[in-house]
PDB file of C-alpha atoms in Angstrom:
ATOM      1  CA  UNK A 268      32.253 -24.305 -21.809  1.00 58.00           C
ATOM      2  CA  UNK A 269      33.425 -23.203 -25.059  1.00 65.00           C
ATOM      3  CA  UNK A 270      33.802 -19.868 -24.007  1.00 65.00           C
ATOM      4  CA  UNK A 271      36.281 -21.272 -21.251  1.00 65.00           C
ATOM      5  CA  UNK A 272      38.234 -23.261 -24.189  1.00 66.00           C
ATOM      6  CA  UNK A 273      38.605 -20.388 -26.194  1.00 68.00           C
ATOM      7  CA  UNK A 274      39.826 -18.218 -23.445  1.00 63.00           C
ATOM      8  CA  UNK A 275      42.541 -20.728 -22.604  1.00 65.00           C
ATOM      9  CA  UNK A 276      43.606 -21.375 -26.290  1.00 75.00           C
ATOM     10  CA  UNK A 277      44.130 -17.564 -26.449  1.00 72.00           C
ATOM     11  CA  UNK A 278      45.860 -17.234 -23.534  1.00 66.00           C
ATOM     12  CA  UNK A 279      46.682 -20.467 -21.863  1.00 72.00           C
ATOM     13  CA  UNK A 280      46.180 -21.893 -19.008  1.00 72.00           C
ATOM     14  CA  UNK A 281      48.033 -20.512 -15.870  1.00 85.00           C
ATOM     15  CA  UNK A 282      46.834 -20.759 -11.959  1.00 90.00           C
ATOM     16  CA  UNK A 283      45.281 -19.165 -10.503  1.00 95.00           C
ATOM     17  CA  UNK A 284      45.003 -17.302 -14.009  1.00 95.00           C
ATOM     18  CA  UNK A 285      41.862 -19.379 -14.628  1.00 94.00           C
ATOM     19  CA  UNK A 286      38.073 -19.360 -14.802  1.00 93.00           C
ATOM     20  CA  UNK A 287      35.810 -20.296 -11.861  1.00 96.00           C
ATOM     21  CA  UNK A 288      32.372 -21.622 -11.154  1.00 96.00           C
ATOM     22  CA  UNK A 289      30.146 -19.742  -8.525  1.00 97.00           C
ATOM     23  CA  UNK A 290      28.233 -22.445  -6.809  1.00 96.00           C
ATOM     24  CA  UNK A 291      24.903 -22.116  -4.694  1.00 94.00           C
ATOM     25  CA  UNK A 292      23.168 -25.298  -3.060  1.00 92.00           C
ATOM     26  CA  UNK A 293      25.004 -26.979  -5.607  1.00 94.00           C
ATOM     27  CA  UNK A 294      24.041 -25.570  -8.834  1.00 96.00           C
ATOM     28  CA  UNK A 295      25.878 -23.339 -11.099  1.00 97.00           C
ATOM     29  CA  UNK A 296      25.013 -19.498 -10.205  1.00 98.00           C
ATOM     30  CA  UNK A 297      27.599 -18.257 -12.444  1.00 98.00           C
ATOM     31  CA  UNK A 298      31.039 -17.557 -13.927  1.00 96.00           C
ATOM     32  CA  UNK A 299      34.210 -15.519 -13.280  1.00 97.00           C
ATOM     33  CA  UNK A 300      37.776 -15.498 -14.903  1.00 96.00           C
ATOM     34  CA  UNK A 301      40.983 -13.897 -15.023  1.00 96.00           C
ATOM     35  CA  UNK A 302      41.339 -13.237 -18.878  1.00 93.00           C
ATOM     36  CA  UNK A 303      45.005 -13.564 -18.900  1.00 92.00           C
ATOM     37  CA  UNK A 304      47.621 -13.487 -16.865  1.00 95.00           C
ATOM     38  CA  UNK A 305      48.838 -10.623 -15.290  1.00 96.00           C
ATOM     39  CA  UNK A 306      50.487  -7.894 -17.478  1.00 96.00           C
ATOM     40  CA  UNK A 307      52.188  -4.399 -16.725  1.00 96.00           C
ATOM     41  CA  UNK A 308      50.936  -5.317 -12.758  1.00 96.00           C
ATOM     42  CA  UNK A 309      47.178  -5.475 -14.419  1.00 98.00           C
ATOM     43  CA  UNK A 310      45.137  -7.909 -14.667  1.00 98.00           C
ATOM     44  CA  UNK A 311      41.192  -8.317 -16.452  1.00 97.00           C
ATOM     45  CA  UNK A 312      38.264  -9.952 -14.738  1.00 98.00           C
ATOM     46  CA  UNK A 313      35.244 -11.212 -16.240  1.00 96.00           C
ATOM     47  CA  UNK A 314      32.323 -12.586 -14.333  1.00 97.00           C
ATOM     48  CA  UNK A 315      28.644 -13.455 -15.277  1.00 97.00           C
ATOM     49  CA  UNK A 316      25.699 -14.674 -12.912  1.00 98.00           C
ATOM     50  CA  UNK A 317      23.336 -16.582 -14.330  1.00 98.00           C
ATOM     51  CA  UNK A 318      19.615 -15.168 -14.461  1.00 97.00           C
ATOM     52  CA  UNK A 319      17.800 -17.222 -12.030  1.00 97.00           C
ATOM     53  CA  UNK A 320      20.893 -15.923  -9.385  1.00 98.00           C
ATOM     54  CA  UNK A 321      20.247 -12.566 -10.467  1.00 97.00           C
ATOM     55  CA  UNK A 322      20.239  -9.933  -7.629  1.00 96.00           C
ATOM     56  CA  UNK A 323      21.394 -12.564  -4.921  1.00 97.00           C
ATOM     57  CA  UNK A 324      25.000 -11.201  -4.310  1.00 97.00           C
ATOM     58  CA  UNK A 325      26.461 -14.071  -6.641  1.00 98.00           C
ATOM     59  CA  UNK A 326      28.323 -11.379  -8.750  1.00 98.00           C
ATOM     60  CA  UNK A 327      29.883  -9.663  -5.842  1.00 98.00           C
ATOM     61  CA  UNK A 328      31.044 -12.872  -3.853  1.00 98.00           C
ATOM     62  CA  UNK A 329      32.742 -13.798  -7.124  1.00 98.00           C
ATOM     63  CA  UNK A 330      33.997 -10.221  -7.626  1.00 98.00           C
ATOM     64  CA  UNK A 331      35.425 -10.871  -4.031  1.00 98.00           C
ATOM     65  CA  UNK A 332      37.229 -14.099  -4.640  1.00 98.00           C
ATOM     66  CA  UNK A 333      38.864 -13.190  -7.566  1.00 98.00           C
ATOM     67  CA  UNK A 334      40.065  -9.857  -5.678  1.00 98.00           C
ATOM     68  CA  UNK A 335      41.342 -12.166  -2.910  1.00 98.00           C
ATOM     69  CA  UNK A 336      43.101 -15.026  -5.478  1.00 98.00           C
ATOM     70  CA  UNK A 337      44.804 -12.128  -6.831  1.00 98.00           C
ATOM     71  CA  UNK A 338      45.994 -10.228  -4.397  1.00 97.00           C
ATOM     72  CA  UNK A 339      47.504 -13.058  -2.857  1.00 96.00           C
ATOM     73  CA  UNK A 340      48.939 -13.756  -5.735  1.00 96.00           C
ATOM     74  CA  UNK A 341      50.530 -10.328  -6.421  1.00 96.00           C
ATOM     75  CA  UNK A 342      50.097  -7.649  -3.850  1.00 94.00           C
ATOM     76  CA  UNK A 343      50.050  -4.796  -5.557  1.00 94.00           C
ATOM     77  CA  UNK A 344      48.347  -5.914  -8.701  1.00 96.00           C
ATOM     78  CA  UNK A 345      45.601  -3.727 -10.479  1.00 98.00           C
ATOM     79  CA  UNK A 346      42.374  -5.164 -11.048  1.00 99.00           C
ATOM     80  CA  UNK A 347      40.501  -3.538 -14.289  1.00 98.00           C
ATOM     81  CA  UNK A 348      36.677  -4.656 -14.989  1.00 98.00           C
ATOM     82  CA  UNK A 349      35.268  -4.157 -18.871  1.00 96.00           C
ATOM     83  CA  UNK A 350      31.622  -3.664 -18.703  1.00 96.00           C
ATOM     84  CA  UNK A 351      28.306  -2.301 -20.538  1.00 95.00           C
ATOM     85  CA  UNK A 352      28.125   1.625 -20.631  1.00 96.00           C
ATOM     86  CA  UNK A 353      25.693   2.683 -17.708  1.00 94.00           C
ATOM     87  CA  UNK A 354      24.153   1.905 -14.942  1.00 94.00           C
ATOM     88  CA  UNK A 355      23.729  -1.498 -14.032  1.00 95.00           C
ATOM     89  CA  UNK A 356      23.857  -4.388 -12.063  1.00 96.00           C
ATOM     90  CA  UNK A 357      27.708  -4.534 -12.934  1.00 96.00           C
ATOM     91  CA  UNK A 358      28.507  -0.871 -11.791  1.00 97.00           C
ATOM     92  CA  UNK A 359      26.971  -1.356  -8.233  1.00 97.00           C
ATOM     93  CA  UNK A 360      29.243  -4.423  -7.510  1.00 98.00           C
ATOM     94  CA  UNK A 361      32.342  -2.925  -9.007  1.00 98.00           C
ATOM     95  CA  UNK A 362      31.216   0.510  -6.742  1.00 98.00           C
ATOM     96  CA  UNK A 363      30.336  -1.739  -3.749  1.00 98.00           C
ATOM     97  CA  UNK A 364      34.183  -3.562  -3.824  1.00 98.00           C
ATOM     98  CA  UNK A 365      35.764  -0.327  -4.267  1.00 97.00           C
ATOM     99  CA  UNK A 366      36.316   0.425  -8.148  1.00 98.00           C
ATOM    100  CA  UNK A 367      36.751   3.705  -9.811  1.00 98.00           C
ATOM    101  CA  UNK A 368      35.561   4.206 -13.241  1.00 98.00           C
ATOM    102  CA  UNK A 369      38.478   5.262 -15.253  1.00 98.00           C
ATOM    103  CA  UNK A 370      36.809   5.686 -18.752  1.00 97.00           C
ATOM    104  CA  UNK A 371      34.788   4.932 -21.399  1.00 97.00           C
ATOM    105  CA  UNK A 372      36.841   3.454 -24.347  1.00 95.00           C
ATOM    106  CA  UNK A 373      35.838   1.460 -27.879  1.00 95.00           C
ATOM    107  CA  UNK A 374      36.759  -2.091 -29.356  1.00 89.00           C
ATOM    108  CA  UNK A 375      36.035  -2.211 -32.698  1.00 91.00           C
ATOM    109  CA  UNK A 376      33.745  -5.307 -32.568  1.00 88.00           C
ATOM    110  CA  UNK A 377      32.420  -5.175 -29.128  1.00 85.00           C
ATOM    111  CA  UNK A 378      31.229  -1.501 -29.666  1.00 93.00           C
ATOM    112  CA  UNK A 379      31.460   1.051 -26.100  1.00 96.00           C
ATOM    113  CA  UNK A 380      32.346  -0.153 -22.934  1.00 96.00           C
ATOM    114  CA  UNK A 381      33.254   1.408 -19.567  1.00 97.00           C
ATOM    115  CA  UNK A 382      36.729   0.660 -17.480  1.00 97.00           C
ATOM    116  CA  UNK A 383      36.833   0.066 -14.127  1.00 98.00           C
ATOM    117  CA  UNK A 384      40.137  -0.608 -11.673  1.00 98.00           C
ATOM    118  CA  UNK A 385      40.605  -1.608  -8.363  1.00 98.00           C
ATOM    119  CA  UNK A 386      44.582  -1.212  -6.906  1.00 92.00           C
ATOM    120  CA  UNK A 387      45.705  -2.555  -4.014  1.00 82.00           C
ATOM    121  CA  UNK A 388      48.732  -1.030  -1.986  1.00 66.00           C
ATOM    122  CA  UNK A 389      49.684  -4.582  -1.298  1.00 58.00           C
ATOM    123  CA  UNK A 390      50.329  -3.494   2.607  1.00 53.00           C
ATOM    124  CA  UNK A 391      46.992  -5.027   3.697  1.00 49.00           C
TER     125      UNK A 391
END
């Protein structure tokens, strides 16, 4: 929760611009978020499953309902993904849905991380 307080002090609060809850049988599986509005027609996603929903498709339904809040929101839009260098869990969904890896880039405090974007022609 005080991840999801931070996130809106930083960058407000804005729908569908928001965080979710991934629910299964009617306990929390997970997390997912928009981490700001959209800017220069991109936008960030976040999303984290919880470990006891690990490798149950959690992370790509909520990879999925972001993709369709915000294309319906703005056709067109580009959706970019953040993760951990390598393979993982994280780079099969984001391969699965359609994402190209785009590079491999450095924050200062967050270390190495790769980008990944999804764009939408906004015909479909």
């Amino acid at each position: 929760m005080s991840s999801t307080a931070g996130l809106y002090e930083a960058a407000g609060y804005f729908l569908p611009w928001i965080g979710y809850l991934a629910l299964e049988e009617e306990k929390c599986a997970g997390t997912c978020a928009f981490k700001s509005t959209p800017e220069s027609n991109r936008v960030e996603i976040a999303y984290f499953t919880f470990p006891e929903f690990e490798k149950q498709g959690v992370a790509t339904r909520m990879v999925q309902a972001l993709l369709r809040i915000a294309f319906d929101a703005v056709p067109g839009l580009i959706i970019a993904a953040q993760i951990l260098p390598g393979e993982n869990a994280s780079t099969a969904v984001l391969k699965k849905l359609g994402f190209h890896f785009v590079a491999e880039l450095e924050h200062t405090e967050d270390g190495k991380f790769w980008e990944w974007q999804l764009e939408n022609s906004g015909t479909d």
